[in-house]
Tab-separated table of C-alpha atoms in Angstrom:
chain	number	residue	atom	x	y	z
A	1	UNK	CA	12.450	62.053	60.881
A	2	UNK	CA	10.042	59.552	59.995
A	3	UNK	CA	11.855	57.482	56.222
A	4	UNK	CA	9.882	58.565	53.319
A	5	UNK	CA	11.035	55.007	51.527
A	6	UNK	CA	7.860	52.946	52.756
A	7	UNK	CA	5.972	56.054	51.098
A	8	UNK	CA	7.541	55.833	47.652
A	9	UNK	CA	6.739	51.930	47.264
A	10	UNK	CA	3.258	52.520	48.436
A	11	UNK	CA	2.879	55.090	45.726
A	12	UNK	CA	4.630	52.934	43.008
A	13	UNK	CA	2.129	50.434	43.765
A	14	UNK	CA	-0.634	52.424	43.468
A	15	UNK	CA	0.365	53.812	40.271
A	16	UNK	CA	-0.188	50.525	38.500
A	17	UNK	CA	-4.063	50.423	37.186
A	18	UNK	CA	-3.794	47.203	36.251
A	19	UNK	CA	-3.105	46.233	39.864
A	20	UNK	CA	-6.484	45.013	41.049
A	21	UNK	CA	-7.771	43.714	44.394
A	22	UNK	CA	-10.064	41.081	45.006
A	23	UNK	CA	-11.519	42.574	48.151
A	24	UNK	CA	-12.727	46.541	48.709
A	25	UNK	CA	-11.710	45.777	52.655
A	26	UNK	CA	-8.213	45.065	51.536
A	27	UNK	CA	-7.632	47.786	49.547
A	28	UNK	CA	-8.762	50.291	51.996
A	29	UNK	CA	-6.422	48.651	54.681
A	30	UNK	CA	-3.042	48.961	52.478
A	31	UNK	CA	-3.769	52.300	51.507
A	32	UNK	CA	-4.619	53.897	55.103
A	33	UNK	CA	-1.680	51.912	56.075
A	34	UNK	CA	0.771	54.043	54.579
A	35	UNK	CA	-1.035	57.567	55.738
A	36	UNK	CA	0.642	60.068	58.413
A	37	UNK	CA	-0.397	57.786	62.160
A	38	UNK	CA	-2.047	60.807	63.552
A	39	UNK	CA	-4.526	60.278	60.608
A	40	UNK	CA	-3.965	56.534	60.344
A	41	UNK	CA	-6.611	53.971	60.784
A	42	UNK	CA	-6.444	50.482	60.038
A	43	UNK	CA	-9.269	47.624	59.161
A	44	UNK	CA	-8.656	43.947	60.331
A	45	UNK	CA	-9.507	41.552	57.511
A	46	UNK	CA	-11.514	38.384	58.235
A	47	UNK	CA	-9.526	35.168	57.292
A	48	UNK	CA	-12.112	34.352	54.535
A	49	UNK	CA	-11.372	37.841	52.660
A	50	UNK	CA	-7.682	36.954	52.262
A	51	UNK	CA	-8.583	33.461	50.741
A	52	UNK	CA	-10.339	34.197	47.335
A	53	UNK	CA	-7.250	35.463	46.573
A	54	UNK	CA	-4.848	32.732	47.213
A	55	UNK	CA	-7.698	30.291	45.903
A	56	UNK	CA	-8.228	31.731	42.332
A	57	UNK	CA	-4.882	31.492	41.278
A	58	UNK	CA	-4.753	28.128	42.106
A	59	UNK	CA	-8.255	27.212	40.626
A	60	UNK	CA	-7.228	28.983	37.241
A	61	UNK	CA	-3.226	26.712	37.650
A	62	UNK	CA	-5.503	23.367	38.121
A	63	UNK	CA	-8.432	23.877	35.713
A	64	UNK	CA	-6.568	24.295	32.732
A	65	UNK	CA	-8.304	22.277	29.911
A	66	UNK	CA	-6.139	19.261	28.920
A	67	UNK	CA	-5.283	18.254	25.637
A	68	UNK	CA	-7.607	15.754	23.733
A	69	UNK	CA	-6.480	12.370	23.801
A	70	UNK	CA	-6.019	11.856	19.666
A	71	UNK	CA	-7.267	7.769	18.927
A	72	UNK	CA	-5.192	6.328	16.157
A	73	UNK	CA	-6.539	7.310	12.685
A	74	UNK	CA	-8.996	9.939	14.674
A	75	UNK	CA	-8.053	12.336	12.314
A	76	UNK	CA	-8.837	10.412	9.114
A	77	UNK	CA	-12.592	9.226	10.179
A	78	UNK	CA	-13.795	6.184	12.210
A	79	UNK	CA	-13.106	3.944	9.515
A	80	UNK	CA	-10.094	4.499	10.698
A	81	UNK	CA	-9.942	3.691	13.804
A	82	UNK	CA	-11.549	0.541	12.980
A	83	UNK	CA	-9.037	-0.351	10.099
A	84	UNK	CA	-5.742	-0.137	12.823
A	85	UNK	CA	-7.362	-2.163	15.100
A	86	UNK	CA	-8.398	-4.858	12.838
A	87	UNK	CA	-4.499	-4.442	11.173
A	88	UNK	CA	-3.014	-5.435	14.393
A	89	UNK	CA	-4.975	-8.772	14.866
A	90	UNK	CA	-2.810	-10.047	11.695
A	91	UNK	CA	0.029	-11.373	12.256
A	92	UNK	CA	3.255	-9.802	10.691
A	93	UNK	CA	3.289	-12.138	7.664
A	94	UNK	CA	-0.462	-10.574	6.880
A	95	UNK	CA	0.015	-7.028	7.867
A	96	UNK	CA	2.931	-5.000	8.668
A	97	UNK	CA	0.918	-3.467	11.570
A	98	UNK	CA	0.258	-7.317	12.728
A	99	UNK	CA	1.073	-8.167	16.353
A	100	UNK	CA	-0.373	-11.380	16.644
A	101	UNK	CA	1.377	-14.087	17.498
A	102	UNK	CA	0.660	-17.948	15.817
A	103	UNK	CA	0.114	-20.180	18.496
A	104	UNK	CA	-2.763	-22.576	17.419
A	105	UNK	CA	-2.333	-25.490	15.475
A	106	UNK	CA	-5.202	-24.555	13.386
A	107	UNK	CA	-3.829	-21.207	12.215
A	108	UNK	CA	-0.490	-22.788	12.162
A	109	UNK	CA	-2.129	-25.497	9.356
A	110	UNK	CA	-3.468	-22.138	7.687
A	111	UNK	CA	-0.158	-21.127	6.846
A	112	UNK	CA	0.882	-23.781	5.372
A	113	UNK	CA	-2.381	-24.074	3.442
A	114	UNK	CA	-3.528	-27.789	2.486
A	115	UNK	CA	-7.153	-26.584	1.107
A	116	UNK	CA	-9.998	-29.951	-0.060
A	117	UNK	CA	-12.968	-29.417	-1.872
A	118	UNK	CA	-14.968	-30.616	0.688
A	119	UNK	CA	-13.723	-27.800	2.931
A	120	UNK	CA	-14.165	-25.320	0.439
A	121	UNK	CA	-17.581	-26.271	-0.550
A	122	UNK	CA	-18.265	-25.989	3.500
A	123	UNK	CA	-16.728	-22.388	3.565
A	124	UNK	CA	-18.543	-20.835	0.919
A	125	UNK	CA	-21.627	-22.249	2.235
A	126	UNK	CA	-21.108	-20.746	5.396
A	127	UNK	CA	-20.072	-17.715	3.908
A	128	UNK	CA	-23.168	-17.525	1.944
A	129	UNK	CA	-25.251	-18.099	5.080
A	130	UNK	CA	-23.549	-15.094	6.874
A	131	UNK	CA	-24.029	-12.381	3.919
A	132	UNK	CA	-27.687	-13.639	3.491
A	133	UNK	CA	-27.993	-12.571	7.351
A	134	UNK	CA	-26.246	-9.622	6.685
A	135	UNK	CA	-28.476	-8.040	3.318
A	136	UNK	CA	-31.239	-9.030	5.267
A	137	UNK	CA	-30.848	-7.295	8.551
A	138	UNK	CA	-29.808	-3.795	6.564
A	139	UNK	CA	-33.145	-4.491	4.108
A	140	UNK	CA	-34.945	-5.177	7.457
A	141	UNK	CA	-33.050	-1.966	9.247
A	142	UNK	CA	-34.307	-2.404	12.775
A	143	UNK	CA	-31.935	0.532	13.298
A	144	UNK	CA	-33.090	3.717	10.436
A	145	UNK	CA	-29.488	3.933	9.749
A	146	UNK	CA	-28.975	-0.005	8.533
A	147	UNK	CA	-30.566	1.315	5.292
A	148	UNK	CA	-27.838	3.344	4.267
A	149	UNK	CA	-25.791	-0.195	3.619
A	150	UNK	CA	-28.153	-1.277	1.343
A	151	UNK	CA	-26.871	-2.081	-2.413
A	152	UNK	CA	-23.627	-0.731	-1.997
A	153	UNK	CA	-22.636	-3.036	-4.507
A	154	UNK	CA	-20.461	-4.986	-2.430
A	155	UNK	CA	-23.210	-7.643	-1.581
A	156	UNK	CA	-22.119	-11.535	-2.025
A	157	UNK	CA	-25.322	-13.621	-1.331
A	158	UNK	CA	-25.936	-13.079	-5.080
A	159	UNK	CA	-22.627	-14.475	-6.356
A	160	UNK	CA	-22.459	-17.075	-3.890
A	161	UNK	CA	-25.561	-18.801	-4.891
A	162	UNK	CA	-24.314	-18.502	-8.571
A	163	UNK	CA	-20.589	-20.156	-7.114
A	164	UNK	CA	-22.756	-23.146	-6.004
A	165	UNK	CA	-24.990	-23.866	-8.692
A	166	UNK	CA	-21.932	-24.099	-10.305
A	167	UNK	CA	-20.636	-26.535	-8.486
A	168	UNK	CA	-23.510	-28.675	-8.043
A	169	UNK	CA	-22.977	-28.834	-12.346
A	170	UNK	CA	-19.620	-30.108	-11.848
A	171	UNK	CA	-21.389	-32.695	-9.718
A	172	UNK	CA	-20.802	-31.630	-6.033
A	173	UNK	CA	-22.727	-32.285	-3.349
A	174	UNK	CA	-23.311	-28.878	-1.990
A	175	UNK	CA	-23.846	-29.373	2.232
A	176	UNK	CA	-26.109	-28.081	4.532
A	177	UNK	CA	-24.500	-24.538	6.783
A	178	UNK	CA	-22.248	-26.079	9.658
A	179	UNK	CA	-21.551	-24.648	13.075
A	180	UNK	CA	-19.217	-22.025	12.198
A	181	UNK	CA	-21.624	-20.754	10.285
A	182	UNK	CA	-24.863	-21.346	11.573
A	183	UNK	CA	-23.780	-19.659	14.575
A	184	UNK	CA	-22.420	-16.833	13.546
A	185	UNK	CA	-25.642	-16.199	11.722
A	186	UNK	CA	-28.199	-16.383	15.098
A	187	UNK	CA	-25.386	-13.568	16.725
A	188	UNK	CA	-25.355	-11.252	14.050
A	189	UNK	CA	-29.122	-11.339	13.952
A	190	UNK	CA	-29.475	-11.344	17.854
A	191	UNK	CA	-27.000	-8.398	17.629
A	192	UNK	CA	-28.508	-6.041	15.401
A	193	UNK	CA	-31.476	-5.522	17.074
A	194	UNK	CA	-30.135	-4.757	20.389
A	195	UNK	CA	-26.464	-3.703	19.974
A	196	UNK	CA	-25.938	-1.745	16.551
A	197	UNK	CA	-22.378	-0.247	17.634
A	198	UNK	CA	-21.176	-3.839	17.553
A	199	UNK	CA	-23.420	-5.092	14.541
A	200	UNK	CA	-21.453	-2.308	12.931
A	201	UNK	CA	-18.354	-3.864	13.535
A	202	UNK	CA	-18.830	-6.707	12.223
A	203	UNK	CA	-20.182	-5.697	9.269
A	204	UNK	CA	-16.927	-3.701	8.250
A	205	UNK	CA	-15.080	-6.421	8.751
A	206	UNK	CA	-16.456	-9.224	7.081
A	207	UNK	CA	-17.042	-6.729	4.259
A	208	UNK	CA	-14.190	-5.338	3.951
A	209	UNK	CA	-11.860	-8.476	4.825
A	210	UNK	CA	-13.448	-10.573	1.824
A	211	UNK	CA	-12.346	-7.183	-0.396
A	212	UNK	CA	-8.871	-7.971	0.888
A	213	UNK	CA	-7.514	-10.948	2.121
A	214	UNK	CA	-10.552	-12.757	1.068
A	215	UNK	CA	-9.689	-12.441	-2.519
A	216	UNK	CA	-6.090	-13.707	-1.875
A	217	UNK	CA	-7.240	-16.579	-0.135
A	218	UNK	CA	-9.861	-17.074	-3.884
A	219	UNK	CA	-6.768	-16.888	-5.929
A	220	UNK	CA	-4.390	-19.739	-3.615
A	221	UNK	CA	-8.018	-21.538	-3.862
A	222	UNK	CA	-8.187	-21.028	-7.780
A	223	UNK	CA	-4.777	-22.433	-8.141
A	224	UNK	CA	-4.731	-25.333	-5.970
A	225	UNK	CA	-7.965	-26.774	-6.572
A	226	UNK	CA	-10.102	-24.718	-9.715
A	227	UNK	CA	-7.307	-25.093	-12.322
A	228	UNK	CA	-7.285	-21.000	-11.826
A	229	UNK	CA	-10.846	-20.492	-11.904
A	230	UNK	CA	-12.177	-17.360	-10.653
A	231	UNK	CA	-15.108	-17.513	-8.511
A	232	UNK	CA	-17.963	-14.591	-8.491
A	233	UNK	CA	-17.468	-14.510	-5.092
A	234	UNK	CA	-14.276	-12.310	-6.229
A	235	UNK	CA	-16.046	-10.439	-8.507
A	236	UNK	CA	-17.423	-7.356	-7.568
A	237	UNK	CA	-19.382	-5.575	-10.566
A	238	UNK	CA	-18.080	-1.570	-11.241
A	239	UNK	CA	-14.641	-0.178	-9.524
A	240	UNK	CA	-14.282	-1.566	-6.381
A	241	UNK	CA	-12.282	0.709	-4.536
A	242	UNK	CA	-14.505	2.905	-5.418
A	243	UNK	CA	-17.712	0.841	-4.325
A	244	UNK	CA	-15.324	0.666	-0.572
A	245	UNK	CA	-14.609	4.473	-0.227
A	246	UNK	CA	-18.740	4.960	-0.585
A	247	UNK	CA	-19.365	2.666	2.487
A	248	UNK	CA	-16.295	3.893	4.167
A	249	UNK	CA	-17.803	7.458	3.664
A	250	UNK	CA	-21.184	6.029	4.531
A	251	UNK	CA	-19.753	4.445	8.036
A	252	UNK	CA	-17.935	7.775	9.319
A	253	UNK	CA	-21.493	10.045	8.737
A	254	UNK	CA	-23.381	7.420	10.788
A	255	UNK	CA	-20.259	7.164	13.465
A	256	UNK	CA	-20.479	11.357	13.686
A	257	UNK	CA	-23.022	10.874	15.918
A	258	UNK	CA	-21.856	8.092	18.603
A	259	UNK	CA	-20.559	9.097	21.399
A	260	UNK	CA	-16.485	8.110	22.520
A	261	UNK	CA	-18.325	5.196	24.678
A	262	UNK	CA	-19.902	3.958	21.598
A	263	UNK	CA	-17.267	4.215	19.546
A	264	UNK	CA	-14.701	2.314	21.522
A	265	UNK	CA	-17.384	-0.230	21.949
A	266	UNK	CA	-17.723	-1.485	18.628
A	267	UNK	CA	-13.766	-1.297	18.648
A	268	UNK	CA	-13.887	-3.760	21.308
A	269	UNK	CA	-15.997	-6.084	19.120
A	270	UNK	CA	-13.268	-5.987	16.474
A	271	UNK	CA	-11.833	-9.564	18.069
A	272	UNK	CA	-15.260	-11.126	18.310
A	273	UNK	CA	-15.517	-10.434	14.503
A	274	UNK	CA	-11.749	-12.285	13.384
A	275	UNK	CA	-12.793	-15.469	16.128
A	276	UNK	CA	-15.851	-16.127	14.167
A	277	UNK	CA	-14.857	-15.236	10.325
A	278	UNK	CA	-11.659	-17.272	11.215
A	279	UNK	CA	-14.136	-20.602	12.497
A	280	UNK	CA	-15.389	-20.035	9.308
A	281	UNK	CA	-12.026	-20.137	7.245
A	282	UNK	CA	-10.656	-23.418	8.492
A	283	UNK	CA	-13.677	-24.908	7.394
A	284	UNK	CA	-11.639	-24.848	4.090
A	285	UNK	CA	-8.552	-26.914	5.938
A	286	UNK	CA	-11.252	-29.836	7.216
């Protein structure tokens, strides 16, 4: 007597609806498989019938989307982004997110901060050069989007030119724009017409450094050389963290639209920016 076991697992199979098979020519061969033999017939199945099967599950194990790779400060807006990368350029004794490392004599002489007023004079004039470049190219606005940076009320050319008229009272000679300066100028310029990610980049920095450790760096100034005078340059008219969270707001609706590629591309210029504000600051040391 022929065992009815082979029967009762075909039929337990079968009894499962949600048991589905990917070819009509291999479900007619396990079911006529399992029929009396003088009744039985069987279909071969071609090689390529079987491999849909074996090839879907493994397409749905491989194509499984990945998780997003999260950017520091990604969550919080570009800004961001661009504030922790520009934090870990300081060195510890500036930022507690510093990783830089004094090597240089220069930055080394920095520290220990031995301003003249010939230097100072030279860095302000610089300075001055630099943020004329800078209202200009967003009044010029090559790029439609340069326009929303216009009188965000934390322009300097303004109070720099009153800084040197007042020094020219005291009887300064107030010098011509040096190297540091000059050139910084011609690349800023030169950048914003062709390269806005980066031009962007810049400007947050040199914006928002001045708002920061630029007015530290007014104060030791003040002390050491102005009998404690404070400078317009430091002088910002209205609340100025509020006058800084309307251009950071202003910077994350324009980065919405960049791409990752873009994005990480003005990050990159984040370096560029401290090499030529710093060229700049030891103009004070000279």
């Amino acid at each position: 007597m022929a065992s009815l076991t082979p029967t009762s697992k075909t039929l337990f199979l079968f009894h499962r609806p949600h048991l589905k098979f990917s070819s009509p020519c291999l479900e007619t061969f396990l079911q006529s498989s399992f029929v009396s033999k003088r009744v039985s017939f069987h279909f071969k199945v071609p090689v390529f019938d079987r491999m849909p099967l074996k090839t879907g599950t493994v397409v749905s194990a491989t194509t499984a989307e990945k998780p997003k790779k999260r950017y520091p400060g990604e969550a919080k807006g570009f800004v961001e982004e661009m504030r922790f990368v520009a934090m870990k350029l300081h060195t510890r004794e500036q930022a507690k997110e510093g990783e830089k490392e004094v090597k240089e004599k220069e930055e080394e002489a920095v520290r220990k901060w031995e301003p003249s007023i010939d230097g100072y004079l030279k860095f302000l004039i610089d300075n001055k050069l630099v943020y004329d470049t800078l209202e200009g190219i967003v009044e010029k606005a090559v790029f439609p989007f340069y326009a929303e940076f216009r009188n965000t009320g934390l322009e300097r050319s303004e109070k720099l030119a009153k800084d040197l008229e007042w020094f020219k009272e005291q009887g300064y000679t107030i010098p011509e724009p040096s190297s540091p300066g000059a050139t910084y100028s011609q690349i800023l310029q030169e950048m914003s017409e062709k390269d806005p990610q980066a031009f962007i980049c810049h400007f947050y920095n040199i914006y928002f450094a001045h708002s920061a450790g630029g007015r530290m760096i007014g104060r030791k100034v003040a002390e050491q050389l102005l009998e404690k005078k404070e400078l317009e340059f430091y002088k910002w008219d209205g609340d100025l963290s509020q006058l800084l969270q309307n251009v950071r707001d202003k910077l994350n609706k324009v980065a919405e639209s960049w791409t990752r590629e873009e994005k990480d591309h003005c990050l990159e210029e984040t370096e560029k920016s401290f090499k030529h504000s710093g060229d700049i600051l030891r103009l004070i040391l000279s």
